C-alpha positions as a Python dict, from the first residue, in 0.01 Angstrom:
ca = {
    (1, 'Q'): (0, 0, 0),
    (2, 'V'): (119, 348, -79),
    (3, 'Q'): (244, 572, 201),
    (4, 'L'): (234, 951, 168),
    (5, 'V'): (455, 1215, 324),
    (6, 'E'): (385, 1588, 288),
    (7, 'S'): (640, 1866, 321),
    (8, 'G'): (684, 2230, 231),
    (9, 'G'): (457, 2398, 480),
    (10, 'G'): (562, 2696, 685),
    (11, 'L'): (489, 3052, 789),
    (12, 'V'): (447, 3309, 513),
    (13, 'Q'): (309, 3660, 484),
    (14, 'A'): (-8, 3729, 292),
    (15, 'G'): (65, 3746, -79),
    (16, 'G'): (353, 3502, -48),
    (17, 'S'): (402, 3157, -197),
    (18, 'L'): (470, 2803, -83),
    (19, 'R'): (509, 2475, -267),
    (20, 'L'): (386, 2164, -96),
    (21, 'S'): (514, 1820, -190),
    (22, 'C'): (347, 1484, -140),
    (23, 'V'): (596, 1200, -185),
    (24, 'A'): (464, 848, -222),
    (25, 'S'): (648, 531, -129),
    (26, 'G'): (565, 162, -115),
    (27, 'S'): (374, 167, -442),
    (28, 'S'): (332, 374, -755),
    (29, 'L'): (72, 648, -764),
    (30, 'E'): (-36, 544, -1112),
    (31, 'G'): (-405, 470, -1121),
    (32, 'N'): (-477, 690, -822),
    (33, 'T'): (-646, 1022, -781),
    (34, 'I'): (-437, 1239, -550),
    (35, 'S'): (-591, 1532, -371),
    (36, 'W'): (-493, 1802, -129),
    (37, 'F'): (-720, 1877, 165),
    (38, 'R'): (-683, 2133, 438),
    (39, 'Q'): (-823, 2171, 784),
    (40, 'A'): (-832, 2493, 981),
    (41, 'P'): (-883, 2492, 1359),
    (42, 'G'): (-1245, 2429, 1445),
    (43, 'K'): (-1341, 2360, 1083),
    (44, 'E'): (-1406, 2052, 878),
    (45, 'R'): (-1148, 1916, 639),
    (46, 'E'): (-1209, 2055, 290),
    (47, 'G'): (-1084, 1957, -52),
    (48, 'V'): (-847, 2205, -210),
    (49, 'S'): (-728, 2046, -531),
    (50, 'S'): (-710, 1713, -709),
    (51, 'I'): (-529, 1545, -997),
    (52, 'S'): (-599, 1218, -1171),
    (53, 'T'): (-305, 1005, -1280),
    (54, 'K'): (-528, 843, -1542),
    (55, 'D'): (-589, 1151, -1756),
    (56, 'D'): (-422, 1438, -1564),
    (57, 'S'): (-758, 1605, -1512),
    (58, 'K'): (-748, 1858, -1231),
    (59, 'G'): (-994, 2012, -992),
    (60, 'Y'): (-979, 2314, -764),
    (61, 'E'): (-1187, 2451, -484),
    (62, 'F'): (-1336, 2781, -597),
    (63, 'S'): (-1146, 3002, -352),
    (64, 'V'): (-804, 2875, -467),
    (65, 'K'): (-864, 2860, -838),
    (66, 'D'): (-621, 3092, -1022),
    (67, 'R'): (-393, 3099, -715),
    (68, 'F'): (-302, 2731, -660),
    (69, 'T'): (-164, 2486, -915),
    (70, 'I'): (-150, 2110, -874),
    (71, 'S'): (101, 1903, -1069),
    (72, 'R'): (276, 1568, -1054),
    (73, 'D'): (607, 1410, -1141),
    (74, 'S'): (558, 1043, -1220),
    (75, 'A'): (929, 968, -1214),
    (76, 'K'): (952, 1100, -857),
    (77, 'N'): (616, 957, -750),
    (78, 'T'): (536, 1303, -619),
    (79, 'V'): (247, 1547, -637),
    (80, 'Y'): (295, 1919, -581),
    (81, 'L'): (70, 2205, -481),
    (82, 'Q'): (206, 2544, -579),
    (83, 'M'): (32, 2808, -372),
    (84, 'D'): (63, 3171, -478),
    (85, 'G'): (-113, 3480, -353),
    (86, 'L'): (-165, 3320, -14),
    (87, 'K'): (-428, 3466, 216),
    (88, 'P'): (-476, 3431, 593),
    (89, 'E'): (-783, 3216, 525),
    (90, 'D'): (-557, 2960, 357),
    (91, 'T'): (-410, 2879, 699),
    (92, 'G'): (-447, 2520, 810),
    (93, 'V'): (-297, 2174, 807),
    (94, 'Y'): (-265, 2049, 451),
    (95, 'Y'): (-299, 1679, 382),
    (96, 'C'): (-253, 1479, 66),
    (97, 'A'): (-466, 1173, 1),
    (98, 'A'): (-467, 900, -261),
    (99, 'G'): (-746, 677, -379),
    (100, 'L'): (-808, 429, -659),
    (101, 'R'): (-1184, 479, -686),
    (102, 'V'): (-1244, 849, -646),
    (103, 'Y'): (-1551, 976, -827),
    (104, 'R'): (-1611, 1287, -622),
    (105, 'W'): (-1274, 1416, -517),
    (106, 'R'): (-1403, 1650, -245),
    (107, 'N'): (-1543, 1353, -51),
    (108, 'A'): (-1272, 1270, 205),
    (109, 'K'): (-1424, 929, 278),
    (110, 'V'): (-1332, 777, -58),
    (111, 'Y'): (-955, 796, -15),
    (112, 'D'): (-747, 495, 77),
    (113, 'T'): (-437, 663, 214),
    (114, 'W'): (-356, 990, 388),
    (115, 'G'): (-36, 1166, 480),
    (116, 'Q'): (35, 1311, 821),
    (117, 'G'): (-14, 1672, 713),
    (118, 'T'): (198, 1985, 694),
    (119, 'Q'): (114, 2316, 862),
    (120, 'V'): (62, 2627, 652),
    (121, 'T'): (28, 2958, 834),
    (122, 'V'): (-37, 3282, 649),
    (123, 'S'): (3, 3602, 846),
    (124, 'S'): (-178, 3923, 759),
}
């Protein structure tokens, strides 16, 4: 089974950028849908972005569209989330998740594997 490890989080000022990485080990990500979720204190986990390894189709939550870009490197078994124009409301723990049968990527229950998360804090 695939294991996921996120990195790249940190503290950044509003308007700044971060690039998150989700590195997979134990198995290839091919065939999976990989998504980024985030969870702010006191709030539910929400889907941020998703990419399918089958056709490279991508999805974005409305508030991050045009600011965040998801991509993948098959050779490195890694998925990235480039985050530009960060806002304080983007603060939270960011998780990557992988699933083989993901039909609605925002549904957290359909994923098979989750990483441990990486903290993103955006100051105003």
